[in-house]
Amino acid sequence: MASESNLYKFNDIYDRTYSDIFKYIIIKCHNINDANDILQETYLEFWKILNKKELSESNIKSYLIGIAINKIKKHYTLLEKIKTISLFDKNDKDIELIDTIEDDINLEDLLIKNDDWDTIWKYMKKKKNQDIPKVFYLYYVLDLSIKEISNNLKVSESYIKNLIYRTLKELYVTFRKDV
């Protein structure tokens, strides 16, 4: 049976590291729908280890990220990784095709209200391209800049911008009557 001190220590570490570990998992996972499961598995594994041995407080976040890395690797098979390869090929001028699409949407014209977030979030999580919900979560919920998101996901800034603009346009068309 776990002691109360371990429970207190776990809760304290959980509160201090939750947002950073969740952000890391969202960035690294292939499907955003898997992020909560991987997060839960990460902290469950941490709980088991915490009850078996004494851990140093100095590198606890790195330790949790190490657990998360192992859980992510375990969660995805080679087949799943192959299915998530980007479809954004380059044209004969070595420019990504996604960068050649023009878009005329004005971001100020489309405001996402907090009440509507759940409806929109459920819609986006069903997208085949799982970068879309990742980018929206990182941009609108965690308030990361486009540059930070592109660095974290290791993709171009123009790819991130296009995901945001094209998806906002799609959301406007899809939800303008309801939302």
Coordinates of C-alpha atoms in Angstrom, one line a residue:
M1 CA 0.0 0.0 0.0
A2 CA 1.3 3.4 -0.9
S3 CA 2.2 5.8 1.8
E4 CA 0.6 9.2 2.2
S5 CA 3.9 10.9 1.7
N6 CA 4.2 9.2 -1.7
L7 CA 0.7 10.3 -2.6
Y8 CA 1.5 13.9 -1.6
K9 CA 4.8 13.8 -3.5
F10 CA 3.1 12.4 -6.6
N11 CA 0.4 15.0 -6.5
D12 CA 2.9 17.8 -6.1
I13 CA 5.0 16.5 -9.0
Y14 CA 1.9 16.0 -11.1
D15 CA 0.7 19.6 -10.5
R16 CA 4.2 21.0 -11.4
T17 CA 4.8 18.9 -14.5
Y18 CA 1.4 18.2 -16.0
S19 CA 1.3 21.0 -18.6
D20 CA 4.9 20.5 -19.8
I21 CA 4.5 16.7 -20.1
F22 CA 1.1 17.0 -21.8
K23 CA 2.6 19.6 -24.3
Y24 CA 5.5 17.2 -25.0
I25 CA 3.1 14.3 -25.6
I26 CA 0.9 16.3 -27.9
I27 CA 3.9 17.4 -30.0
K28 CA 5.3 13.9 -30.3
C29 CA 2.2 11.7 -30.7
H30 CA 0.9 10.8 -34.1
N31 CA -2.8 11.1 -33.3
I32 CA -4.1 13.7 -30.9
N33 CA -6.7 11.3 -29.7
D34 CA -4.0 9.2 -28.2
A35 CA -2.5 12.0 -26.1
N36 CA -4.6 11.6 -23.0
D37 CA -4.1 7.8 -22.9
I38 CA -0.3 8.2 -23.2
L39 CA -0.3 10.9 -20.5
Q40 CA -2.3 8.6 -18.2
E41 CA 0.1 5.7 -18.9
T42 CA 3.1 8.0 -18.3
Y43 CA 1.9 9.1 -14.8
L44 CA 0.7 5.6 -13.9
E45 CA 4.2 4.2 -14.7
F46 CA 5.7 7.1 -12.7
W47 CA 3.4 6.2 -9.7
K48 CA 4.5 2.6 -9.8
I49 CA 8.2 3.7 -9.9
L50 CA 7.7 6.2 -7.1
N51 CA 6.3 3.5 -4.8
K52 CA 9.3 1.2 -5.6
K53 CA 12.3 3.5 -5.2
E54 CA 13.3 7.0 -4.1
L55 CA 13.7 9.5 -6.9
S56 CA 15.8 12.7 -7.1
E57 CA 13.7 15.9 -7.4
S58 CA 16.3 17.6 -9.5
N59 CA 15.6 15.8 -12.8
I60 CA 12.0 14.7 -12.3
K61 CA 10.7 16.4 -15.5
S62 CA 13.4 14.8 -17.6
Y63 CA 12.6 11.5 -16.0
L64 CA 8.9 11.9 -16.8
I65 CA 9.7 12.8 -20.4
G66 CA 11.8 9.7 -20.6
I67 CA 8.8 7.6 -19.5
A68 CA 6.6 9.5 -22.0
I69 CA 9.0 8.7 -24.8
N70 CA 8.9 5.0 -24.0
K71 CA 5.1 5.1 -23.8
I72 CA 4.8 6.9 -27.1
K73 CA 7.1 4.4 -28.8
K74 CA 5.2 1.5 -27.3
H75 CA 1.9 3.0 -28.3
Y76 CA 2.7 3.3 -32.0
T77 CA 3.7 0.4 -34.2
L78 CA 5.8 0.7 -37.3
L79 CA 2.7 0.4 -39.4
E80 CA 1.1 3.4 -37.6
K81 CA 4.2 5.5 -38.2
I82 CA 4.1 4.7 -41.9
K83 CA 0.5 5.8 -42.2
T84 CA 1.3 9.2 -40.8
I85 CA 4.0 10.2 -43.4
S86 CA 3.3 13.6 -44.8
L87 CA 1.5 13.9 -48.1
F88 CA 3.0 17.3 -48.7
D89 CA 5.3 16.7 -51.6
K90 CA 7.4 19.3 -53.4
N91 CA 6.8 20.5 -56.9
D92 CA 9.4 20.7 -59.7
K93 CA 10.7 24.1 -58.2
D94 CA 11.3 22.4 -54.8
I95 CA 8.4 24.3 -53.2
E96 CA 5.9 22.4 -51.1
L97 CA 2.6 22.2 -52.8
I98 CA 0.8 23.4 -49.6
D99 CA 2.8 26.6 -49.9
T100 CA 1.3 27.3 -53.3
I101 CA -2.3 27.5 -52.2
E102 CA -3.7 31.0 -51.9
D103 CA -6.0 31.8 -49.1
D104 CA -8.0 35.0 -48.6
I105 CA -9.4 34.5 -45.1
N106 CA -9.2 37.3 -42.5
L107 CA -8.5 35.9 -39.0
E108 CA -10.2 38.8 -37.3
D109 CA -13.5 37.8 -39.0
L110 CA -13.5 34.4 -37.3
L111 CA -13.6 34.3 -33.6
I112 CA -13.9 31.1 -31.7
K113 CA -16.0 31.4 -28.6
N114 CA -15.2 29.3 -25.5
D115 CA -18.7 27.8 -25.5
D116 CA -18.1 26.5 -29.1
W117 CA -14.7 25.1 -28.4
D118 CA -15.9 21.6 -27.5
T119 CA -17.9 21.2 -30.7
I120 CA -15.0 22.5 -32.8
W121 CA -12.5 20.4 -30.9
K122 CA -14.5 17.1 -31.5
Y123 CA -14.7 18.0 -35.2
M124 CA -11.0 18.6 -35.5
K125 CA -9.9 15.5 -33.6
K126 CA -11.6 13.4 -36.3
K127 CA -9.3 15.0 -39.0
K128 CA -7.1 12.6 -41.0
N129 CA -4.2 15.0 -40.7
Q130 CA -3.5 14.9 -36.9
D131 CA -1.2 17.9 -37.2
I132 CA -4.4 20.1 -37.4
P133 CA -5.7 19.4 -33.8
K134 CA -2.1 19.5 -32.5
V135 CA -1.5 22.9 -34.1
F136 CA -4.8 24.3 -32.9
Y137 CA -4.2 23.1 -29.3
L138 CA -0.7 24.5 -29.2
Y139 CA -1.7 27.8 -30.8
Y140 CA -5.1 28.5 -29.2
V141 CA -4.9 26.7 -25.9
L142 CA -1.2 26.7 -24.9
D143 CA -0.7 30.1 -26.7
L144 CA 2.5 29.1 -28.5
S145 CA 3.7 31.2 -31.4
I146 CA 3.7 29.9 -35.0
K147 CA 7.5 29.8 -34.8
E148 CA 7.5 27.8 -31.5
I149 CA 5.0 25.3 -33.0
S150 CA 7.0 24.8 -36.2
N151 CA 10.2 24.3 -34.1
N152 CA 8.5 21.8 -31.8
L153 CA 6.8 19.8 -34.6
K154 CA 9.9 20.2 -36.9
V155 CA 7.9 21.6 -39.8
S156 CA 8.0 24.9 -41.7
E157 CA 6.2 28.0 -40.4
S158 CA 4.3 28.2 -43.7
Y159 CA 2.9 24.7 -43.1
I160 CA 1.7 25.8 -39.7
K161 CA 0.2 29.0 -41.1
N162 CA -1.5 27.1 -43.9
L163 CA -3.0 24.6 -41.4
I164 CA -4.4 27.4 -39.3
Y165 CA -5.8 29.5 -42.2
R166 CA -7.2 26.6 -44.2
T167 CA -8.8 25.0 -41.1
L168 CA -10.2 28.4 -39.9
K169 CA -11.8 28.8 -43.4
E170 CA -13.2 25.3 -43.2
L171 CA -14.5 25.9 -39.7
Y172 CA -16.2 29.1 -40.8
V173 CA -17.9 27.3 -43.7
T174 CA -18.9 24.3 -41.6
F175 CA -20.0 26.1 -38.4
R176 CA -21.0 29.6 -39.4
K177 CA -24.7 28.7 -39.0
D178 CA -24.3 26.8 -35.7
V179 CA -21.4 28.5 -34.1

